Short mmCIF file of C-alpha atoms in Angstrom, two decimals:
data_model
loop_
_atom_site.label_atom_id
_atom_site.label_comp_id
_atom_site.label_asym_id
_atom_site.label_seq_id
_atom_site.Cartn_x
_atom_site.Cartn_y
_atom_site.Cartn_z
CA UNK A 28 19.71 11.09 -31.60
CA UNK A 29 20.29 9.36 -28.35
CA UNK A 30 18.17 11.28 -26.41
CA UNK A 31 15.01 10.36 -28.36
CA UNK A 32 16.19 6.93 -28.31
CA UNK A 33 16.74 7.01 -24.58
CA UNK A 34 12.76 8.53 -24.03
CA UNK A 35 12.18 5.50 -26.12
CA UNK A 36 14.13 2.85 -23.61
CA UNK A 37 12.25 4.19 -20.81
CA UNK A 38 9.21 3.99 -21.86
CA UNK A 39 9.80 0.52 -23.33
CA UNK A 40 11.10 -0.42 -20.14
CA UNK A 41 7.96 0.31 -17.72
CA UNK A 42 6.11 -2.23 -20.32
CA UNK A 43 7.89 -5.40 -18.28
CA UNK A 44 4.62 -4.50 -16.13
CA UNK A 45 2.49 -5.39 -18.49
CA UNK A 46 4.27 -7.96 -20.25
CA UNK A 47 4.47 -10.13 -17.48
CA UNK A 48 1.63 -8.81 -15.71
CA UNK A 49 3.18 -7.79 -12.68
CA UNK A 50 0.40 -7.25 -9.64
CA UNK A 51 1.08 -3.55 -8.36
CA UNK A 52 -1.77 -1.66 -6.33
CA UNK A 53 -3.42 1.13 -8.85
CA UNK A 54 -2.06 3.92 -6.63
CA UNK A 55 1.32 2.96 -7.40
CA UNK A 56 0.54 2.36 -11.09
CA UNK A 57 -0.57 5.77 -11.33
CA UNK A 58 1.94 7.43 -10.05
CA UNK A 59 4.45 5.68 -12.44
CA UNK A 60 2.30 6.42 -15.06
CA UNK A 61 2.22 9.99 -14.53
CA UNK A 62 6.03 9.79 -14.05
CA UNK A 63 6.50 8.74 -17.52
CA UNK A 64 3.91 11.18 -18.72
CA UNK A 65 5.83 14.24 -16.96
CA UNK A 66 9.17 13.16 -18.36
CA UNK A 67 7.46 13.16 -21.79
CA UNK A 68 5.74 16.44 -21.10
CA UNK A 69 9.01 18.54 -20.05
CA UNK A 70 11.21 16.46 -22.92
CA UNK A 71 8.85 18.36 -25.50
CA UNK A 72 8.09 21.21 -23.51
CA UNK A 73 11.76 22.16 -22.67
CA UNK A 74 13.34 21.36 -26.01
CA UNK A 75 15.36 23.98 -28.08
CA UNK A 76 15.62 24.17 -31.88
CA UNK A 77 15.61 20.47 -32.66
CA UNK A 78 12.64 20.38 -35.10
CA UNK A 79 11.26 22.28 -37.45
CA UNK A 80 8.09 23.53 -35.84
CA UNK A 81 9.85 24.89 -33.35
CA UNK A 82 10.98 28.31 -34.87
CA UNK A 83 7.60 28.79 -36.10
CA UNK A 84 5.80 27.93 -32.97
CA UNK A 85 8.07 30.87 -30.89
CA UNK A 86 7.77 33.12 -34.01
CA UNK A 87 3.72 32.42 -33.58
CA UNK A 88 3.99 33.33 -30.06
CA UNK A 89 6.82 35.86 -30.11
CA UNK A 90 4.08 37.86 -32.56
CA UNK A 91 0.95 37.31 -30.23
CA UNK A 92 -0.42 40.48 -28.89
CA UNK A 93 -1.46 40.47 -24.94
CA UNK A 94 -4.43 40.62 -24.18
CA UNK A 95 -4.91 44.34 -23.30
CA UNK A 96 -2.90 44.71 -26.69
CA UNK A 97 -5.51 42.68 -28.43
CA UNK A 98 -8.72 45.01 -27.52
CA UNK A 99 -6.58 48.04 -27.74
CA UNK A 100 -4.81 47.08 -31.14
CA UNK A 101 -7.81 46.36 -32.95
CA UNK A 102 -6.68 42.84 -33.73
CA UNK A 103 -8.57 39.81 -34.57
CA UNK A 104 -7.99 36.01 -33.68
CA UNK A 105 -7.04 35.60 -37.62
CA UNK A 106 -3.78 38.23 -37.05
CA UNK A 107 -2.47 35.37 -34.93
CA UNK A 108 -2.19 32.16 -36.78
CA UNK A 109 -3.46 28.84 -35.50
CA UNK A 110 -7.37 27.85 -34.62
CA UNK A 111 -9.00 30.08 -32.18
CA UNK A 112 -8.17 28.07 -29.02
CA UNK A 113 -4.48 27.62 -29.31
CA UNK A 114 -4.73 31.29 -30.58
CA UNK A 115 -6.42 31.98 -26.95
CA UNK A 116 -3.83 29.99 -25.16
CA UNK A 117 -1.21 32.25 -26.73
CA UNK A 118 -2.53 35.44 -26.21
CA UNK A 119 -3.37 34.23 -22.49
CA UNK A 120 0.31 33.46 -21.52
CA UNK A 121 1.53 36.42 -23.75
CA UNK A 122 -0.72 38.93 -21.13
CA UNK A 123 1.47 37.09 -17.77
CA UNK A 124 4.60 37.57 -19.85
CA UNK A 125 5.16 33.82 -19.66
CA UNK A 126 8.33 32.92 -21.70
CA UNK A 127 7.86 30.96 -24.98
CA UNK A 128 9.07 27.31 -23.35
CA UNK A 129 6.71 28.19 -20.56
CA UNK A 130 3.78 28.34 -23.20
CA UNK A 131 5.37 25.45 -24.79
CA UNK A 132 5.12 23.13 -22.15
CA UNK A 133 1.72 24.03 -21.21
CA UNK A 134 0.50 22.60 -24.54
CA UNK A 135 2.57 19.64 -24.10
CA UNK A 136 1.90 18.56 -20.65
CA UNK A 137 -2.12 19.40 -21.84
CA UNK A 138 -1.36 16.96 -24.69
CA UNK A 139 -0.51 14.38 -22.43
CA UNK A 140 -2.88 15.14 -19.50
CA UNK A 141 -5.56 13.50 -21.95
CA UNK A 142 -3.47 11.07 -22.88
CA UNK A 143 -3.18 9.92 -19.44
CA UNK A 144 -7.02 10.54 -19.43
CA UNK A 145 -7.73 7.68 -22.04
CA UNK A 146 -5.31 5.58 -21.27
CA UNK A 147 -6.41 4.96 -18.44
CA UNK A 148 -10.33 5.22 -18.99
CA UNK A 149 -9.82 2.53 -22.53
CA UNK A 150 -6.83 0.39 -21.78
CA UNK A 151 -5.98 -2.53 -19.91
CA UNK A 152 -2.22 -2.15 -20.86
CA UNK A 153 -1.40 1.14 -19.86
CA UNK A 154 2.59 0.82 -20.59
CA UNK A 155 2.19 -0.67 -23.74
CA UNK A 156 -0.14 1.45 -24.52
CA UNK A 157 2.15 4.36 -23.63
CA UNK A 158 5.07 3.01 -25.42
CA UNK A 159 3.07 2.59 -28.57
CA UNK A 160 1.94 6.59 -28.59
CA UNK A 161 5.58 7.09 -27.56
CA UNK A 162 6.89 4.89 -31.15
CA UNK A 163 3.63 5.80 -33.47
CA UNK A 164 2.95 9.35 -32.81
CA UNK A 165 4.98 11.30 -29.96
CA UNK A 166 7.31 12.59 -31.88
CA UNK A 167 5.00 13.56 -34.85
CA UNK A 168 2.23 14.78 -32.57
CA UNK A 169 2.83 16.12 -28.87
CA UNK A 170 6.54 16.61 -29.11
CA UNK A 171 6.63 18.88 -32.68
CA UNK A 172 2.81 20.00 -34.25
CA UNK A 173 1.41 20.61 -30.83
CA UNK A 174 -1.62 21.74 -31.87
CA UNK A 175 -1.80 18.22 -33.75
CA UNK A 176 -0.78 16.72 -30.42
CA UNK A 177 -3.39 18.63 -28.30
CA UNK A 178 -6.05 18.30 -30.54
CA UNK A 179 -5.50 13.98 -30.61
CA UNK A 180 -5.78 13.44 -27.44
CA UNK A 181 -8.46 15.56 -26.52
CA UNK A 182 -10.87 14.49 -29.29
CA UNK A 183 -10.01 10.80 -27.80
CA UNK A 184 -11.00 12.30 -24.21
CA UNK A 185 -14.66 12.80 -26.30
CA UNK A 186 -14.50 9.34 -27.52
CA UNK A 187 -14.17 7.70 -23.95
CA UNK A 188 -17.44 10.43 -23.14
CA UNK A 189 -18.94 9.05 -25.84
CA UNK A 190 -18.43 5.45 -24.96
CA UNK A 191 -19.55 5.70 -21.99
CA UNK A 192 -23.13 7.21 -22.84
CA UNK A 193 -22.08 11.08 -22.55
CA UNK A 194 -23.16 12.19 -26.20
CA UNK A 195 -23.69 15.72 -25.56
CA UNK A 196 -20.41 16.29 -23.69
CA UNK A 197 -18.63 14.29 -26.25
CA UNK A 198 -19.57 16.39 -28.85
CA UNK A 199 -18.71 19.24 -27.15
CA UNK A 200 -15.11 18.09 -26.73
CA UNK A 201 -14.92 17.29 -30.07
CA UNK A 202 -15.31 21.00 -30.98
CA UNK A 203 -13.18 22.07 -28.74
CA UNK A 204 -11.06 19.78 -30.38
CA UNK A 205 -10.74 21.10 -34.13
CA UNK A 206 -10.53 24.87 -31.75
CA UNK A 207 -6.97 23.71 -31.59
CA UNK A 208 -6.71 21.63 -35.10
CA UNK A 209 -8.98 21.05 -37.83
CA UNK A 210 -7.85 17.67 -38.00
CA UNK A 211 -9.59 16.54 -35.16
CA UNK A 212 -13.02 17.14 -37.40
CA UNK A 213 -12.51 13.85 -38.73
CA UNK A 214 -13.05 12.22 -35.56
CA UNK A 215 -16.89 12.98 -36.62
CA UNK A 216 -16.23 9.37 -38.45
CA UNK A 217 -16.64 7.31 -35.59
CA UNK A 218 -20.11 8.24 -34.65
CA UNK A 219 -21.51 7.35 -37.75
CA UNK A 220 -19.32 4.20 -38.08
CA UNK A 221 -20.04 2.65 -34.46
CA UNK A 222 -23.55 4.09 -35.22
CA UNK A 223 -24.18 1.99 -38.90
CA UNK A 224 -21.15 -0.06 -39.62
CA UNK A 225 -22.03 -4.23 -39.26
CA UNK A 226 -19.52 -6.31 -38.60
CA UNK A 227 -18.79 -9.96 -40.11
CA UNK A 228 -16.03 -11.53 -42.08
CA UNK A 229 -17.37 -10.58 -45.20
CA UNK A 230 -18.08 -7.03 -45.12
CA UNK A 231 -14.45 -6.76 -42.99
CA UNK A 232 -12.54 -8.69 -45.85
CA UNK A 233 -14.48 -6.30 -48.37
CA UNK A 234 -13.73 -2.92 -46.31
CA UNK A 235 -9.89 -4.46 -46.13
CA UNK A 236 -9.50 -5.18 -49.43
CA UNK A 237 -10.88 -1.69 -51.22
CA UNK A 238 -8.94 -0.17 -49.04
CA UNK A 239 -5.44 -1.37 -49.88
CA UNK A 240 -6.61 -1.40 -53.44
CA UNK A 241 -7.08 2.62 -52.77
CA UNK A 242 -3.21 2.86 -51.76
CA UNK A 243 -2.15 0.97 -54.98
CA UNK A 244 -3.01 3.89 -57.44
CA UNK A 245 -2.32 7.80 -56.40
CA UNK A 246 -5.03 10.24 -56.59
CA UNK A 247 -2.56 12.97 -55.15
CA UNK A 248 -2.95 15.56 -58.16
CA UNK A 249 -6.69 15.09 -58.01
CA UNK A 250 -7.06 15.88 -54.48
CA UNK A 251 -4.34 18.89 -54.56
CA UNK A 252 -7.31 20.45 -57.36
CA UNK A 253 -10.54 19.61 -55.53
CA UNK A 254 -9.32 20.67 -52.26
CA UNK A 255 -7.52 23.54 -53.35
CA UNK A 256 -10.84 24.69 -55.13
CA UNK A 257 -12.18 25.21 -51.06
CA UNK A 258 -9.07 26.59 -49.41
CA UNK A 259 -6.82 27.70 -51.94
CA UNK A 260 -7.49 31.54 -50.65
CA UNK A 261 -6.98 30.27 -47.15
CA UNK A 262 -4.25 30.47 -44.89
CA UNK A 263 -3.96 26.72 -45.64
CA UNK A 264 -2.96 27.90 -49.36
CA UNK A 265 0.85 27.67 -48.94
CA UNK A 266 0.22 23.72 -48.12
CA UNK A 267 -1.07 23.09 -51.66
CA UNK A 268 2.19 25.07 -53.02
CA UNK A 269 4.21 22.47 -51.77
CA UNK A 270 5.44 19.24 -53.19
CA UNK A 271 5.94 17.38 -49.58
CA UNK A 272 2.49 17.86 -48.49
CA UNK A 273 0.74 17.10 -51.60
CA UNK A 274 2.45 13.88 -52.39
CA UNK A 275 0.91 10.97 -51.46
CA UNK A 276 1.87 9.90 -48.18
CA UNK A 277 3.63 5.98 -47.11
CA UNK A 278 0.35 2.90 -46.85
CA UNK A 279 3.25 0.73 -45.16
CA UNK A 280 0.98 1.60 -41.74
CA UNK A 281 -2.71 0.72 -43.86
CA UNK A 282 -1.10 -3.21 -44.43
CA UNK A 283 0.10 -3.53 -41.07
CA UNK A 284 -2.76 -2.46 -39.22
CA UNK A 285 -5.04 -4.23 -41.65
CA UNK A 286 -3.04 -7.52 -40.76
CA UNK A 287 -3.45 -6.84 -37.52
CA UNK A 288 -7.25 -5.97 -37.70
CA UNK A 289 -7.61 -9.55 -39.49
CA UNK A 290 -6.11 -11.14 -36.54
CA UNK A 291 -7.88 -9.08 -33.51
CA UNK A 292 -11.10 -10.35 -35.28
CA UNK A 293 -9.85 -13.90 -35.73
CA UNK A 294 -9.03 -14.37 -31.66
CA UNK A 295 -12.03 -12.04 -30.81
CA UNK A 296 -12.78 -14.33 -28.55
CA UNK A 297 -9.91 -13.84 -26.52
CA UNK A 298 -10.60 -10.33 -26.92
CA UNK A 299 -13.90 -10.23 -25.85
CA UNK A 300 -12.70 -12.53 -22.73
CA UNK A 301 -10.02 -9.74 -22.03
CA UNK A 302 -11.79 -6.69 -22.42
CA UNK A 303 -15.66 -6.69 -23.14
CA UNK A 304 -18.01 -7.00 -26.17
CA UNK A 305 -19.04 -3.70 -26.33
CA UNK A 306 -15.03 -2.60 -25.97
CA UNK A 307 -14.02 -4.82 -28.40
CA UNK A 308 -16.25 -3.95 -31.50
CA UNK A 309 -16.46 -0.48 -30.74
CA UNK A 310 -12.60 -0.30 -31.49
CA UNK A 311 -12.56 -2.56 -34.41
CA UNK A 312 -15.44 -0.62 -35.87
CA UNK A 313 -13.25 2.72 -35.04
CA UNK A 314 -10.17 0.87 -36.20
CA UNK A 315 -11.14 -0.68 -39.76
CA UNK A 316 -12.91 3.03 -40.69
CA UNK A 317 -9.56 4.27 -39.41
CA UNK A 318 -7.89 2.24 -42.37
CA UNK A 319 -10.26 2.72 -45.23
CA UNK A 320 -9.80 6.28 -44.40
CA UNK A 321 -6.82 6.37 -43.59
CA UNK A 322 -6.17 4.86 -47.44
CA UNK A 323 -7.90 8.03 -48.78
CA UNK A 324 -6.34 10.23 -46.25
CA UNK A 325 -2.69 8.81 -46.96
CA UNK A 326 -3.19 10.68 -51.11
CA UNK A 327 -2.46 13.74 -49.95
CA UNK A 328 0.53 14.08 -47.32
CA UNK A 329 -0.54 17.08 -45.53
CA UNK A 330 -4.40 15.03 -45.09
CA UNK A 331 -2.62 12.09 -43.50
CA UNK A 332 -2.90 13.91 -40.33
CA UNK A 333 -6.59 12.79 -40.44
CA UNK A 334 -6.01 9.65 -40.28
CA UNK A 335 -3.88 9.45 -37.77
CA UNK A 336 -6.83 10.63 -35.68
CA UNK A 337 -8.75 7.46 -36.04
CA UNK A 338 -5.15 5.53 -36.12
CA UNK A 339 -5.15 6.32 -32.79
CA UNK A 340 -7.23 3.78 -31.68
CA UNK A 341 -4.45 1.02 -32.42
CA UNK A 342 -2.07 2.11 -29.34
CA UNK A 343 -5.28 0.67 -27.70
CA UNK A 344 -6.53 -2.25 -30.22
CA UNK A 345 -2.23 -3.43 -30.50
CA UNK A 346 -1.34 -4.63 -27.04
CA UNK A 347 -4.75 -6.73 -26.62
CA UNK A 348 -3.26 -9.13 -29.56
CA UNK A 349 0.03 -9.56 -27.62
CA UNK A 350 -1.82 -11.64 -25.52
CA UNK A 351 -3.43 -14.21 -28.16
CA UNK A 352 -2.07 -17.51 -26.42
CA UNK A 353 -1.08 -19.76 -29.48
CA UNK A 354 1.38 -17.15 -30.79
CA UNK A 355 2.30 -14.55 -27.67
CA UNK A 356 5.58 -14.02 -27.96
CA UNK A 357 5.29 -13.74 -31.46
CA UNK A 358 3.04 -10.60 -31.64
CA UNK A 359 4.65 -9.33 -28.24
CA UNK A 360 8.26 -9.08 -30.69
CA UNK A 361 6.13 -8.02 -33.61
CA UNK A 362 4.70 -5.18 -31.93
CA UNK A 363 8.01 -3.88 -29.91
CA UNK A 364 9.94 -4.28 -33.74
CA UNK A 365 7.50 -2.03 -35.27
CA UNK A 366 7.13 0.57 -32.53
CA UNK A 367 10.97 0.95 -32.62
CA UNK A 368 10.54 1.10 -36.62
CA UNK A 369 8.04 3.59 -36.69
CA UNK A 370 10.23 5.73 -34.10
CA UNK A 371 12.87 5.90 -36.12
CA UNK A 372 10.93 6.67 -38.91
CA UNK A 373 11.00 10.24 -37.35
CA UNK A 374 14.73 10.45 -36.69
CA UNK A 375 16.00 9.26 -40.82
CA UNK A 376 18.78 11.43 -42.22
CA UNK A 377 15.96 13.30 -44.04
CA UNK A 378 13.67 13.74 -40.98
CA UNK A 379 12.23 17.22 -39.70
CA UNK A 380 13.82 16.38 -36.63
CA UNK A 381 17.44 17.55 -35.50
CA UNK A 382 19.69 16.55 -32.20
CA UNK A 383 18.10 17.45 -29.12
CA UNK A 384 18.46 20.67 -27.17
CA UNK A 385 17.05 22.24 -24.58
CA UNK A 386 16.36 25.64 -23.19
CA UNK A 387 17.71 24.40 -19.78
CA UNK A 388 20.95 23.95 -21.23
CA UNK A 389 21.16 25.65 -24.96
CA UNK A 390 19.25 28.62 -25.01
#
């Protein structure tokens, strides 16, 4: 597993910028941001029968029809499998004859264009902020479920538009969105939670506590009935079949993040004085809905996805309490420790993901 590890290094390395707030003109932070972001893009993009939604991604493709196949054929975007964008995409590169890791790395480095996107529109910590994707989601999201990946980032693209005043367009991405996952529906969340949800210690404590009562009990069987009632004769069937996506998923993530809510609201001051008020409760509104849902979410394995969505919002919300001045270095360790934890999460004995390989030098 050293090559994941080594991705890891690198990216953890470029967050000495941050950490000690090195001055560096925005041209040249750019560029090294985008460095990182193409090394990420071709280490996905290039890799070879390491994971295993690999296989099934080239078997997805391998079976797309071109596009002059498609009208001719009489087939339909449900013959290929996958939401009607990424669908699109692979009938698209299918018509050019593109090879499968050229398709492959078109939906990775997409991935990661809007990741560069909102990273740079909502933080102020762009490294950390990179390394934290890198540890909490990378190799879950862009690097394996791609349409996951895609469909992450780009609903976050929405949320910038919609932070900054662009409803319409906003909503528009956010379609677009669950055209490459469904998950990305669940983004819907936020509008209605920046929109209603007041904030003050007692209604936070409240929200905090129900929701790590909700992980304390397991609700799994009744969700695997109630949803199954609405797509059990969908292609989404097999899911339900299966005792790994309809256990209930790990709440380890639900205490941390609620910890670290609890402390982002204590020092908001700081926040505030580092970012802006209207920055500030706009992601702890997104990111204490993220947890209460996220509790619900985390029932049913294969639904944890959906909370991820909304989890998203802590590789922006974490490297703001690094900075808290009473206790600094303390959070900076805290948050590096459970990056690399999280990471390696993804690379246990009993992980989806195998040695790396790539087409460069294995296929």
């Amino acid at each position: 597993m050293i090559w994941y590890w080594l991705i890891f290094s690198i990216v953890l390395f470029f967050c000495v910028i941050d950490i000690f707030k090195i001055s560096i003109r925005t041209f040249y932070k750019k560029t090294l941001l985008s460095g990182l972001i193409i090394l990420l893009g071709l280490f996905a993009g290039l890799r070879f029968e390491c994971d295993n939604d690999y296989l099934e991604y080239v078997r997805i493709y391998s079976q797309a029809p071109a596009l002059g196949e498609f009208f001719a054929g009489g087939y339909n975007l449900t013959d290929v499998y996958g939401e009607p964008f990424f669908v699109i995409t692979n009938i698209l590169f299918k018509t050019i004859k593109a090879p499968d890791y050229i398709f492959l790395s078109f939906i990775s480095f997409l991935n990661l264009f809007f990741l560069y996107k909102v990273i740079v529109g909502f933080s102020k910590y762009w490294f950390l902020s990179l390394f934290l994707y890198v540890a909490l989601m990378y190799l879950g999201g862009g690097f394996t479920q791609i349409r996951f990946g895609v469909a992450t980032t780009l609903v976050w693209y929405g949320i910038f538009q919609y932070f900054k005043g662009r409803f319409k367009l906003s909503i528009v991405i956010l379609i677009c969105a669950t055209m490459f996952h469904i998950s990305a529906a669940s983004a819907a969340i936020i509008y209605f939670a920046n929109r209603f949800l007041k904030l003050n210690l007692k209604i936070i404590l409240c929200i905090l506590t129900v929701s790590i009562a909700i992980t304390l009990f397991s609700f799994s069987d009744f969700f695997v009935r109630f949803i199954g009632v609405f797509f059990g004769d969908s292609r989404y069937e097999n899911y339900f079949l299966l005792e790994n996506y309809t256990e209930k998923a790990s709440s380890f993530s639900i205490y941390f993040y609620s910890f670290n809510l609890l402390i982002y609201w204590l020092f908001r001051k700081q926040m505030i004085r580092n970012s802006s008020k209207d920055l500030f409760l706009f992601f702890f509104k997104i990111g204490i809905t993220a947890v209460f849902f996220g509790a619900i979410f985390n029932q049913m394995a294969i639904l944890a996805r959906f909370g991820l969505i909304l989890q998203f919002v802590f590789i922006f919300i974490l490297p703001y309490t690094f900075g808290i001045k009473p206790m600094r270095i303390i959070m900076l360790v805290f948050l590096i420790l459970y990056g690399a934890f999280r990471f390696n999460q993804y690379l246990g004995e009993e992980s989806f993901i195998q040695e790396y390989q790539s087409v460069i030098f294995n296929k």
